[in-house]
Amino acid sequence: MTLHVTGDEESATGTGIVLDTRGHILTNNHVVRPAGGGGAISVRFGGGQTVKGAVVGRDTGYDLAVVQVRGVRGLTPMPLGNSDNVRVGDPVVAIGAPFDLDDTVTSGIISATERPITAGGEASDGSDVSYVDALQTDAPINPGNSGGPLLDARGRLVGVNSAIRSADYGDGDGSGGGDGVESEQGGSIGLGFAIPVNLAKRVAEEIINTGKATHPVIGVSLDLEYAGDGARIATKGSGDGPAVTAGGPGAKAGLKAGDVITEVDGEPVHSGNELIVRTRAHRPGDHVRLTLRRGGKDMTLSLVLGSATGD
């Protein structure tokens, strides 16, 4: 189905995924964001029926939101696949409303998995940035596809289409962040990114049950200006507090200010943003293995991820 969202200063068009027969619909946070506190959400189904939607909850960090509609009969939940089983080269289909063209279907393949991307970043304080360990696809995704399904060859949901890399992105090399905010100026160049369904399912369930989602955390402040390879823990935290939260997961594991984290579970980490992405691919309570440099020496620590409530 297609979502039309209006607010005082902006509007958006996106796509949604039916989660259950109670009318819960999964989409992107950046699709519903313009509604704010006083805007409106209109949900148009394939048969032509249009109803009002209400936001159940949304999470900026994962760029996901749940909308609920009422009075709609015959809702069929989307069958869910397993994004952990997705492999490069698998055929996929994207469904959405690019440029408000309802029920448009495009096809392609999975061109990469576990692609760390950051999306958003329009807010001056960075409060709208999302961090995703994404599935990358060459299936054409355009403005209006956001929040729509990426399906495998058996018609099962494997990802939520969320971001694109546009041709005018800048000097990026394509390995870092997608632009994340679809615009009428941008279009598909074969670099689309989807939130893996296993992550989206967890976040959606938490939003439905509590109105908010939880984020796994290490409990450190990162130096995001660090230009070297790896993610460096800052020397000071916010408000001149400690960079490693006292009693937090990082402190318990033995992390210290100035440590440079280079790997998570054996996978290289090249920046602070990438560390956040790799961390958020896990659940709170998961055990992770961190490789780091301290004083010119490499070492490995085991850490149990903490939990924080997202915005």
Coordinates of C-alpha atoms in Angstrom, one line a residue:
M1 CA 0.0 0.0 0.0
T2 CA 1.0 3.7 -0.4
L3 CA 1.3 6.2 2.4
H4 CA 0.7 9.9 1.9
V5 CA 2.0 12.0 4.8
T6 CA 1.3 15.7 5.2
G7 CA 2.6 18.1 7.8
D8 CA 2.8 21.9 8.4
E9 CA 5.9 22.4 6.4
E10 CA 6.5 19.2 4.3
S11 CA 5.0 16.1 2.9
A12 CA 6.1 12.6 1.9
T13 CA 5.1 9.6 0.0
G14 CA 6.1 6.1 0.9
T15 CA 5.2 2.5 1.0
G16 CA 4.1 0.2 3.8
I17 CA 4.2 -3.5 4.7
V18 CA 1.2 -5.3 6.4
L19 CA 2.5 -7.0 9.6
D20 CA -0.7 -8.5 11.0
T21 CA -4.5 -8.6 10.8
R22 CA -4.8 -5.9 13.5
G23 CA -3.8 -3.2 11.0
H24 CA -0.2 -2.7 11.9
I25 CA 1.9 -1.4 9.0
L26 CA 5.7 -1.2 8.9
T27 CA 7.4 1.7 7.1
N28 CA 10.3 4.0 7.4
N29 CA 10.6 6.7 10.1
H30 CA 11.5 9.3 7.4
V31 CA 8.2 8.6 5.6
V32 CA 6.0 9.4 8.6
R33 CA 8.3 12.1 10.1
P34 CA 6.5 15.0 8.4
A35 CA 3.3 14.2 10.2
G36 CA 4.9 15.3 13.5
G37 CA 2.4 15.9 16.2
G38 CA -0.4 17.4 14.1
G39 CA 0.0 16.1 10.6
A40 CA -2.0 13.4 8.8
I41 CA -1.3 10.0 7.3
S42 CA -3.4 8.6 4.5
V43 CA -3.0 4.9 3.6
R44 CA -4.2 3.8 0.1
F45 CA -4.5 0.0 -0.5
G46 CA -4.2 -1.8 -3.8
G47 CA -8.0 -2.1 -4.2
G48 CA -8.5 1.6 -4.0
Q49 CA -9.6 1.9 -0.4
T50 CA -8.1 4.8 1.5
V51 CA -8.1 5.1 5.3
K52 CA -6.4 7.2 8.0
G53 CA -3.4 5.9 9.7
A54 CA -1.9 6.7 13.2
V55 CA 1.7 6.3 14.3
V56 CA 2.1 3.7 16.9
G57 CA 5.8 4.5 17.4
R58 CA 8.9 5.3 15.5
D59 CA 12.6 4.9 15.8
T60 CA 15.1 7.3 14.3
G61 CA 18.2 5.2 14.8
Y62 CA 16.8 2.3 12.8
D63 CA 14.7 4.5 10.4
L64 CA 11.6 2.4 11.2
A65 CA 8.1 3.2 12.2
V66 CA 4.8 1.4 12.7
V67 CA 1.5 2.9 11.6
Q68 CA -1.9 1.4 12.5
V69 CA -5.1 1.5 10.4
R70 CA -8.6 0.5 11.6
G71 CA -11.7 -0.8 9.9
V72 CA -9.9 -2.5 7.1
R73 CA -10.9 -6.1 6.5
G74 CA -9.0 -8.9 4.8
L75 CA -5.6 -7.7 5.6
T76 CA -3.0 -10.3 4.7
P77 CA 0.3 -10.1 6.6
M78 CA 3.5 -10.2 4.4
P79 CA 5.3 -13.6 4.7
L80 CA 8.6 -13.1 6.4
G81 CA 11.9 -14.6 5.2
N82 CA 15.2 -14.9 7.0
S83 CA 17.7 -12.1 6.1
D84 CA 20.6 -14.1 7.7
N85 CA 20.2 -16.6 4.9
V86 CA 20.4 -14.0 2.1
R87 CA 23.4 -14.3 -0.2
V88 CA 25.0 -12.1 -2.8
G89 CA 23.5 -12.9 -6.2
D90 CA 20.1 -13.9 -4.8
P91 CA 17.2 -12.6 -7.0
V92 CA 15.0 -10.0 -5.3
V93 CA 11.9 -7.9 -6.1
A94 CA 11.2 -4.4 -4.8
I95 CA 7.5 -3.2 -4.5
G96 CA 6.5 0.3 -3.9
A97 CA 5.2 3.6 -5.2
P98 CA 8.1 5.4 -6.9
F99 CA 7.1 8.9 -7.7
D100 CA 3.6 8.0 -6.4
L101 CA 3.1 5.2 -9.1
D102 CA 1.3 2.6 -6.9
D103 CA 2.2 -1.1 -7.0
T104 CA 5.3 -0.7 -9.1
V105 CA 7.5 -3.8 -9.2
T106 CA 11.2 -3.8 -10.0
S107 CA 13.7 -6.7 -9.9
G108 CA 17.4 -7.2 -9.4
I109 CA 19.8 -9.1 -7.2
I110 CA 21.4 -8.8 -3.8
S111 CA 24.7 -7.1 -4.6
A112 CA 26.1 -7.0 -1.1
T113 CA 25.1 -7.9 2.5
E114 CA 26.1 -6.4 5.8
R115 CA 26.8 -3.1 4.1
P116 CA 27.3 -0.4 6.8
I117 CA 25.4 2.7 5.9
T118 CA 24.4 5.9 7.7
A119 CA 21.3 7.7 6.4
G120 CA 19.6 11.0 7.1
G121 CA 21.6 13.8 8.6
E122 CA 19.4 16.7 7.7
A123 CA 19.0 17.9 11.3
S124 CA 21.7 20.2 12.5
D125 CA 22.2 18.2 15.7
G126 CA 22.4 14.8 13.8
S127 CA 19.3 13.6 15.7
D128 CA 17.8 12.1 12.5
V129 CA 20.8 9.9 11.5
S130 CA 20.1 6.2 11.2
Y131 CA 22.7 3.4 11.3
V132 CA 22.0 0.2 9.4
D133 CA 23.9 -3.0 8.5
A134 CA 22.0 -3.1 5.2
L135 CA 21.3 -5.4 2.3
Q136 CA 22.4 -3.7 -0.9
T137 CA 20.5 -4.3 -4.1
D138 CA 20.5 -3.2 -7.7
A139 CA 16.7 -3.5 -8.0
P140 CA 15.7 0.1 -9.0
I141 CA 14.5 2.0 -5.9
N142 CA 13.3 5.6 -6.2
P143 CA 11.5 8.3 -4.2
G144 CA 8.3 6.7 -2.9
N145 CA 9.8 3.2 -2.5
S146 CA 10.8 3.9 1.1
G147 CA 9.3 1.6 3.6
G148 CA 8.3 -1.0 0.9
P149 CA 9.2 -4.7 0.7
L150 CA 12.2 -6.3 -0.8
L151 CA 11.1 -9.9 -1.5
D152 CA 13.1 -13.0 -2.3
A153 CA 12.3 -15.4 -5.1
R154 CA 9.6 -17.1 -3.0
G155 CA 7.8 -13.9 -2.2
R156 CA 9.0 -13.6 1.4
L157 CA 10.1 -10.3 3.0
V158 CA 13.9 -10.1 3.4
G159 CA 14.3 -6.3 3.7
V160 CA 12.6 -2.9 4.1
N161 CA 13.7 -0.6 1.3
S162 CA 15.1 2.6 2.9
A163 CA 17.9 4.4 1.2
I164 CA 19.6 5.1 -2.1
R165 CA 22.9 6.4 -3.2
S166 CA 22.3 9.1 -5.7
A167 CA 24.6 10.2 -8.5
D168 CA 25.1 13.6 -7.0
Y169 CA 26.0 12.2 -3.5
G170 CA 29.5 13.6 -3.7
D171 CA 32.9 12.1 -3.4
G172 CA 31.8 9.0 -1.5
D173 CA 33.3 5.7 -2.7
G174 CA 30.0 3.7 -2.3
S175 CA 31.2 1.7 0.6
G176 CA 30.0 3.9 3.4
G177 CA 26.6 5.7 3.8
G178 CA 23.7 5.9 1.5
D179 CA 22.0 9.3 1.3
G180 CA 19.0 7.8 3.0
V181 CA 16.7 10.7 2.4
E182 CA 14.9 10.2 -0.9
S183 CA 14.4 13.3 -2.9
E184 CA 12.5 14.3 -6.0
Q185 CA 15.9 15.2 -7.5
G186 CA 17.5 11.9 -6.9
G187 CA 16.9 8.6 -8.7
S188 CA 18.1 5.1 -8.8
I189 CA 21.6 4.4 -10.1
G190 CA 21.5 0.7 -9.0
L191 CA 22.6 1.4 -5.4
G192 CA 19.7 0.7 -3.1
F193 CA 19.8 -0.3 0.6
A194 CA 17.2 -2.3 2.7
I195 CA 17.0 -2.9 6.4
P196 CA 17.3 -6.7 7.0
V197 CA 13.9 -8.2 7.9
N198 CA 15.3 -9.9 11.1
L199 CA 16.2 -6.5 12.5
A200 CA 13.0 -4.9 11.3
K201 CA 10.9 -7.6 12.8
R202 CA 12.5 -7.1 16.3
V203 CA 12.1 -3.4 16.1
A204 CA 8.5 -3.6 14.9
E205 CA 7.6 -6.0 17.7
E206 CA 9.1 -3.7 20.3
I207 CA 7.3 -0.6 18.9
I208 CA 4.0 -2.5 18.9
N209 CA 4.4 -3.7 22.4
T210 CA 5.9 -0.7 24.1
G211 CA 5.8 2.2 21.6
K212 CA 9.6 2.3 21.4
A213 CA 12.5 0.2 20.3
T214 CA 15.7 -0.7 22.2
H215 CA 19.3 -0.2 20.9
P216 CA 22.3 -2.3 21.9
V217 CA 25.1 -0.1 23.3
I218 CA 28.7 -0.4 24.3
G219 CA 28.6 2.5 26.7
V220 CA 31.4 4.7 25.3
S221 CA 31.6 8.1 23.6
L222 CA 33.3 7.9 20.2
D223 CA 35.6 10.5 18.5
L224 CA 33.8 10.8 15.2
E225 CA 36.4 13.2 13.9
Y226 CA 39.1 10.5 14.1
A227 CA 40.7 10.2 10.7
G228 CA 42.6 7.0 11.2
D229 CA 41.5 3.5 10.6
G230 CA 39.1 2.1 13.2
A231 CA 36.8 3.7 15.8
R232 CA 38.5 5.6 18.5
I233 CA 37.0 6.1 22.0
A234 CA 37.1 9.8 22.8
T235 CA 39.1 11.3 25.7
K236 CA 36.0 12.9 27.2
G237 CA 32.3 12.2 27.0
S238 CA 29.4 14.7 26.6
G239 CA 29.4 17.5 29.2
D240 CA 33.1 16.7 30.0
G241 CA 32.0 13.4 31.6
P242 CA 33.9 10.2 31.2
A243 CA 34.2 8.8 27.7
V244 CA 33.7 5.3 29.1
T245 CA 30.4 5.2 31.1
A246 CA 31.1 4.1 34.7
G247 CA 29.6 0.7 35.3
G248 CA 28.5 0.3 31.6
P249 CA 29.3 -2.6 29.2
G250 CA 32.5 -1.0 28.0
A251 CA 33.8 -0.3 31.5
K252 CA 33.0 -3.8 32.6
A253 CA 34.8 -5.3 29.6
G254 CA 37.9 -3.1 30.2
L255 CA 37.7 -0.5 27.5
K256 CA 39.5 2.8 28.1
A257 CA 39.5 6.3 26.6
G258 CA 41.7 6.5 23.5
D259 CA 41.3 2.8 22.6
V260 CA 40.9 2.2 18.9
I261 CA 38.4 -0.5 18.1
T262 CA 39.4 -2.2 14.8
E263 CA 37.2 -5.3 14.6
V264 CA 33.8 -6.6 15.9
D265 CA 33.6 -10.4 15.9
G266 CA 36.5 -10.6 13.5
E267 CA 34.9 -8.1 11.0
P268 CA 37.0 -5.0 10.3
V269 CA 35.6 -1.6 11.5
H270 CA 37.0 1.4 9.8
S271 CA 35.2 4.3 11.5
G272 CA 33.1 5.3 14.5
N273 CA 29.9 5.3 12.3
E274 CA 30.7 1.8 11.2
L275 CA 31.2 0.6 14.8
I276 CA 27.7 2.0 15.6
V277 CA 26.3 0.1 12.6
R278 CA 28.0 -3.2 13.5
T279 CA 26.8 -2.8 17.1
R280 CA 23.2 -2.1 16.2
A281 CA 23.1 -5.2 14.0
H282 CA 23.0 -7.1 17.4
R283 CA 20.4 -7.3 20.2
P284 CA 20.9 -6.0 23.7
G285 CA 22.5 -8.7 25.8
D286 CA 24.5 -10.2 22.9
H287 CA 28.1 -11.1 23.5
V288 CA 30.5 -9.5 21.0
R289 CA 34.3 -9.8 20.6
L290 CA 36.2 -6.5 20.1
T291 CA 39.7 -6.2 18.8
L292 CA 41.4 -3.0 19.6
R293 CA 44.7 -1.1 19.6
R294 CA 46.0 0.4 22.9
G295 CA 49.5 1.9 23.2
G296 CA 50.6 0.3 19.9
K297 CA 49.5 -3.2 21.0
D298 CA 46.5 -5.3 19.7
M299 CA 44.2 -7.0 22.2
T300 CA 40.8 -8.7 22.2
L301 CA 38.0 -8.1 24.8
S302 CA 34.7 -9.8 25.2
L303 CA 31.7 -7.5 25.9
V304 CA 28.0 -8.0 26.7
L305 CA 26.0 -5.3 24.9
G306 CA 23.8 -3.0 27.1
S307 CA 20.4 -1.6 26.2
A308 CA 19.1 2.0 25.6
T309 CA 15.7 3.2 24.4
G310 CA 15.8 4.8 21.0
D311 CA 14.2 8.1 20.0

